[in-house]
XYZ file of C-alpha atoms in Angstrom:
365
model
C -23.864 -29.761 15.412
C -22.386 -30.878 11.767
C -25.633 -30.378 10.146
C -25.305 -26.463 11.879
C -22.098 -25.505 10.766
C -22.778 -26.737 7.339
C -25.460 -24.282 7.188
C -23.893 -21.358 7.371
C -23.053 -19.597 4.043
C -19.835 -18.058 4.848
C -16.469 -20.553 5.867
C -16.267 -22.634 8.909
C -13.455 -23.708 10.506
C -13.148 -26.349 13.699
C -9.481 -27.169 14.706
C -8.203 -28.527 18.280
C -5.824 -26.329 20.766
C -2.732 -27.936 18.342
C -4.063 -26.233 15.573
C -5.569 -29.926 13.808
C -8.681 -29.094 11.899
C -11.100 -31.213 13.243
C -14.459 -30.106 11.311
C -14.492 -28.005 7.740
C -18.295 -26.974 6.777
C -18.991 -27.447 2.901
C -18.889 -23.327 2.719
C -14.920 -23.927 3.599
C -15.060 -26.792 1.052
C -16.091 -24.206 -2.520
C -14.028 -21.459 -0.756
C -10.675 -23.280 -0.418
C -11.410 -26.076 -2.778
C -10.632 -28.620 -0.286
C -13.475 -32.066 0.463
C -13.349 -32.514 4.679
C -11.504 -35.579 4.173
C -9.249 -34.278 2.543
C -7.763 -31.792 5.865
C -9.588 -33.754 8.151
C -6.528 -33.752 10.538
C -4.416 -31.114 8.966
C -2.711 -28.872 10.586
C -5.046 -25.327 9.710
C -1.673 -24.087 8.426
C -2.579 -25.094 4.749
C -5.504 -22.923 3.935
C -2.144 -19.954 4.834
C 0.002 -18.363 3.099
C 3.697 -17.534 4.550
C 4.677 -16.176 6.560
C 1.626 -17.523 8.903
C 1.157 -20.776 7.739
C 5.084 -21.271 9.156
C 3.654 -19.307 11.660
C 0.392 -20.894 13.634
C 1.878 -23.213 15.608
C 3.785 -20.867 17.004
C 0.883 -17.676 17.608
C -1.584 -20.839 18.966
C 1.257 -21.603 21.815
C 1.727 -17.326 22.570
C -2.048 -17.218 23.443
C -2.627 -21.243 25.537
C 0.720 -19.416 27.489
C 0.137 -16.167 28.283
C -4.208 -15.903 27.271
C -3.626 -12.834 25.279
C -5.581 -12.301 22.434
C -4.047 -10.653 19.090
C -6.700 -12.008 17.154
C -9.295 -14.033 18.793
C -12.781 -11.628 19.616
C -10.806 -9.406 17.230
C -10.727 -10.100 13.550
C -9.406 -8.576 10.710
C -8.969 -8.612 7.228
C -6.019 -10.675 5.930
C -4.826 -13.535 2.993
C -5.722 -17.233 2.625
C -4.683 -19.744 0.454
C -6.608 -21.711 -1.776
C -5.761 -25.625 -2.702
C -4.390 -24.187 -6.220
C -2.018 -21.983 -4.599
C -4.482 -18.605 -4.914
C -4.450 -16.025 -2.567
C -7.505 -14.513 -2.182
C -8.855 -11.612 0.859
C -10.356 -12.590 3.281
C -12.295 -11.883 6.786
C -11.252 -13.710 9.611
C -12.887 -13.829 12.815
C -11.483 -16.551 15.396
C -13.479 -17.704 18.814
C -12.536 -19.729 21.720
C -14.421 -23.614 22.073
C -14.303 -25.774 25.210
C -14.997 -29.582 23.617
C -14.770 -33.109 25.360
C -11.117 -33.607 23.948
C -10.068 -30.035 25.354
C -9.608 -26.658 24.132
C -10.525 -25.447 20.827
C -10.655 -22.722 18.398
C -13.236 -22.178 15.633
C -12.492 -19.664 12.400
C -15.334 -17.888 10.466
C -14.486 -16.725 7.535
C -15.260 -14.721 4.731
C -14.258 -13.975 1.148
C -14.062 -10.232 0.069
C -12.169 -11.550 -3.486
C -16.196 -10.744 -5.521
C -18.359 -10.208 -2.373
C -20.906 -7.292 -2.084
C -20.032 -6.677 1.431
C -15.716 -6.359 0.555
C -17.919 -2.580 -0.160
C -19.352 -2.709 3.333
C -15.948 -3.824 5.307
C -13.653 -1.900 3.368
C -15.636 1.257 2.663
C -14.584 3.600 5.110
C -10.637 2.251 4.504
C -11.176 3.115 1.210
C -12.739 6.498 1.356
C -9.719 7.822 3.686
C -7.405 5.914 0.999
C -8.955 8.215 -2.085
C -9.048 11.593 0.204
C -5.300 11.724 0.647
C -4.920 10.492 -3.159
C -6.956 13.349 -4.023
C -5.833 15.670 -1.359
C -1.525 14.961 -2.631
C -2.208 15.241 -6.288
C -5.615 17.152 -7.559
C -6.685 18.918 -5.370
C -3.293 20.730 -4.236
C -1.467 20.426 -7.036
C -4.531 21.570 -9.594
C -5.981 23.961 -7.779
C -3.400 25.857 -6.626
C -1.216 25.751 -9.384
C -3.644 26.964 -11.746
C -4.568 29.566 -8.913
C -1.372 31.198 -8.559
C 0.759 30.184 -11.893
C -1.923 31.634 -14.057
C -0.818 35.744 -13.170
C 2.806 35.332 -13.581
C 2.477 33.241 -16.791
C 0.806 35.895 -18.256
C 2.888 38.754 -17.427
C 5.846 36.224 -19.514
C 3.408 35.962 -22.255
C 2.754 39.826 -22.459
C 5.829 40.781 -21.944
C 7.675 38.695 -24.262
C 4.250 39.566 -27.439
C 5.757 43.582 -26.395
C 9.208 42.027 -27.105
C 8.194 41.162 -30.119
C 5.866 44.067 -31.373
C 9.417 45.894 -30.786
C 11.319 44.170 -32.973
C 9.863 45.231 -35.570
C 11.345 48.517 -35.047
C 14.967 47.647 -33.467
C 15.652 51.461 -32.207
C 18.123 52.701 -29.939
C 14.898 53.614 -28.025
C 13.033 50.149 -28.421
C 15.759 48.782 -27.852
C 16.220 49.301 -24.471
C 12.252 48.422 -23.905
C 12.721 45.239 -25.242
C 15.722 44.795 -22.992
C 13.363 46.060 -19.854
C 10.430 44.004 -21.785
C 12.892 40.695 -21.316
C 13.960 41.106 -17.896
C 10.919 41.600 -16.415
C 9.741 38.094 -18.472
C 13.020 36.638 -16.633
C 11.124 38.208 -13.422
C 7.712 36.637 -13.675
C 9.319 33.557 -14.756
C 12.027 33.156 -12.093
C 8.049 33.834 -9.519
C 6.520 31.100 -11.199
C 8.743 28.557 -9.842
C 9.314 30.594 -6.212
C 5.251 29.369 -6.183
C 5.738 25.957 -7.373
C 8.910 25.190 -4.728
C 7.117 26.879 -2.274
C 3.501 24.716 -3.194
C 5.857 21.788 -3.105
C 6.979 22.143 0.156
C 3.760 23.097 1.914
C 2.687 19.645 0.692
C 5.850 17.726 1.769
C 4.980 19.702 5.057
C 1.526 18.589 5.260
C 0.959 17.479 9.020
C 0.291 13.953 9.135
C -1.404 12.725 12.460
C 0.883 9.281 13.376
C 0.196 6.851 15.238
C 1.504 3.494 17.081
C 0.643 0.994 14.666
C 0.820 -2.390 13.617
C 3.415 -2.403 10.005
C 2.102 -6.170 9.664
C -1.559 -5.039 9.880
C -1.098 -2.373 7.591
C 1.082 -4.187 4.827
C -2.222 -7.046 4.954
C -4.583 -5.065 4.959
C -2.846 -3.667 1.637
C -2.342 -6.950 -0.257
C -6.508 -7.767 0.535
C -7.022 -4.469 -0.858
C -4.544 -4.793 -3.598
C -5.965 -8.709 -4.021
C -9.463 -8.020 -4.882
C -12.144 -8.961 -7.579
C -9.680 -11.391 -8.934
C -6.873 -9.390 -9.203
C -4.438 -11.748 -6.919
C -5.800 -14.416 -9.017
C -2.237 -16.877 -10.466
C 0.374 -14.393 -8.491
C 2.670 -16.361 -6.191
C 2.038 -13.689 -3.017
C 4.421 -14.133 0.150
C 5.326 -12.035 2.842
C 8.176 -11.863 5.077
C 7.949 -9.905 8.248
C 10.383 -9.284 11.040
C 7.877 -9.234 13.847
C 10.659 -7.555 15.561
C 9.871 -4.327 13.488
C 6.316 -4.594 13.811
C 5.228 -1.136 15.409
C 5.866 1.757 13.319
C 5.572 5.341 13.921
C 2.962 6.784 10.887
C 0.236 7.925 9.756
C -1.649 4.626 9.338
C -3.729 5.447 6.059
C -0.642 7.292 4.246
C 0.842 4.274 4.645
C -1.211 1.869 3.799
C -1.594 4.071 0.301
C 2.309 4.179 -0.482
C 1.831 0.012 0.082
C -1.137 -0.223 -1.779
C 0.156 2.147 -4.743
C 3.399 -0.465 -4.547
C 1.510 -3.221 -4.588
C -1.366 -2.834 -7.397
C 2.128 -1.623 -9.448
C 3.363 -4.588 -9.647
C 0.041 -6.361 -10.187
C -0.192 -4.383 -13.036
C 3.164 -4.624 -14.032
C 3.378 -8.777 -14.007
C -0.243 -9.202 -16.044
C 2.353 -10.499 -19.221
C 4.697 -12.321 -17.274
C 4.284 -15.949 -17.579
C 5.303 -16.567 -13.939
C 3.651 -13.642 -11.420
C 4.981 -13.587 -7.973
C 5.339 -10.464 -5.965
C 7.169 -10.650 -2.185
C 6.774 -8.314 0.523
C 9.784 -8.416 3.346
C 10.109 -6.013 6.056
C 14.055 -5.771 7.874
C 16.263 -3.960 9.704
C 18.267 -0.325 8.296
C 19.498 2.086 10.305
C 18.921 4.866 12.810
C 15.633 2.978 14.191
C 14.176 2.857 10.660
C 12.200 -0.308 9.661
C 12.922 -0.895 5.242
C 9.837 -2.412 2.749
C 10.811 -3.878 0.049
C 8.086 -4.669 -2.339
C 9.029 -7.363 -5.612
C 7.579 -8.406 -8.392
C 8.739 -11.018 -10.958
C 7.593 -8.346 -13.898
C 9.847 -7.216 -17.022
C 11.423 -4.477 -15.330
C 12.770 -0.763 -15.504
C 13.748 0.856 -17.966
C 16.965 2.740 -15.983
C 16.505 6.173 -18.002
C 12.746 5.722 -16.726
C 13.593 5.007 -13.388
C 15.334 7.902 -12.829
C 12.673 10.021 -12.960
C 9.788 7.871 -11.208
C 9.360 9.722 -8.584
C 8.338 12.957 -10.712
C 5.648 14.258 -10.449
C 3.559 13.400 -14.461
C 5.846 10.915 -15.084
C 4.333 7.155 -15.527
C 5.107 4.193 -17.438
C 1.658 3.645 -18.299
C -0.173 4.715 -21.264
C -3.294 5.868 -19.612
C -1.511 7.167 -16.301
C -1.212 10.614 -14.543
C 2.232 9.802 -12.497
C 1.099 10.960 -9.470
C 0.775 7.508 -7.844
C 4.642 7.410 -6.646
C 5.426 11.112 -6.572
C 2.171 10.887 -3.800
C 4.369 7.459 -2.141
C 7.356 9.777 -2.642
C 6.112 12.750 -0.203
C 3.954 10.634 2.077
C 7.926 8.326 2.692
C 9.820 11.595 3.002
C 6.995 13.139 4.837
C 7.739 10.596 7.487
C 11.457 11.113 7.083
C 11.942 8.351 5.500
C 12.954 7.119 1.975
C 11.854 5.475 -1.814
C 14.189 4.402 -4.265
C 13.696 1.556 -6.459
C 16.403 -1.431 -7.932
C 15.748 -4.674 -9.974
C 14.363 -7.523 -7.559
C 15.944 -10.915 -7.277
C 12.673 -12.310 -8.436
C 13.292 -10.789 -12.327
C 11.413 -8.294 -11.824
C 11.250 -4.118 -10.257
C 12.250 -3.960 -6.598
C 10.771 -0.932 -4.574
C 12.247 0.209 -1.436
C 11.437 2.496 0.948
C 11.914 3.398 5.199
C 9.315 4.564 8.091
C 10.406 5.520 11.803
C 10.386 2.387 14.001
C 7.936 3.597 17.658
C 10.408 2.541 19.977
C 13.100 5.597 19.199
C 10.415 8.172 17.254
C 9.596 11.847 17.424
C 5.516 11.799 17.477
C 7.032 16.083 17.439
C 8.223 15.229 13.880
């Protein structure tokens, strides 16, 4: 049996009904950095980051009591914890087995960090996220603005040039023409502003396909995407997710775009930090909303930048276009929530946003 387990290319871990590790394949040894002798009889939660590490035994008891599978036979993308403390994205599948000692479980674990299978596992999700980003930013913004603003801006330039030429002969008749040209110039400028406002309102009111989904799962999958390609190496990543606030009424692709953007921004902000700590927390807020906080231990934000951080084309990155946080702002607002930034308890920056809970959400909004 063990010889067969060791031929499995991915990690394979067998546990008993109490969560204790009974078998640990060669693939698991390479993936997690433990030898089988190191983990034999240990609780499998040592392979998990918080909060799964603290809650795993409760998950098993709930399944054994209710026989309702939340992950068994389903599989999901989540995160795991290496012996050195680093977290990394995985595809986890769990099956149930009967042994001479009683009921047990077998977990098949695929490391998505540098695997070619990553593109196949997450291709659809990444394509949807990229599509949301393109439509929300460059598609609507550049094309619509370039087309609709061309006429009023051309008119402004023409009227201004005409007024300048008339000033060469500032007679009474020409002064009347100059005044008329400037009035037309102001009117065309106002028209350009109305076009921008109309486009902004259109984007903000864009329809969303809301569903009742698990906030925990959205955060876990976004974390797996953010930690791909070794971006989470050396990062102390932790989630504190309130189980009573799990069901939300949102467009899952758009919400995942928000979480993913905030996580990637936090990872980039901490590149030069000696201690890299990243935390995601969910807490209750008023009016049946849940508040999500993404906090890091980076250098923090200048207060002057923070005031304009969610405006388009305002970026803290030298090569950034400043659209990522603007998109997050639009998505959160379209769900009736709000987004803001504060100093983090970890020493860096904390982004907060709210989305509606499913229990009292209105699907017609």
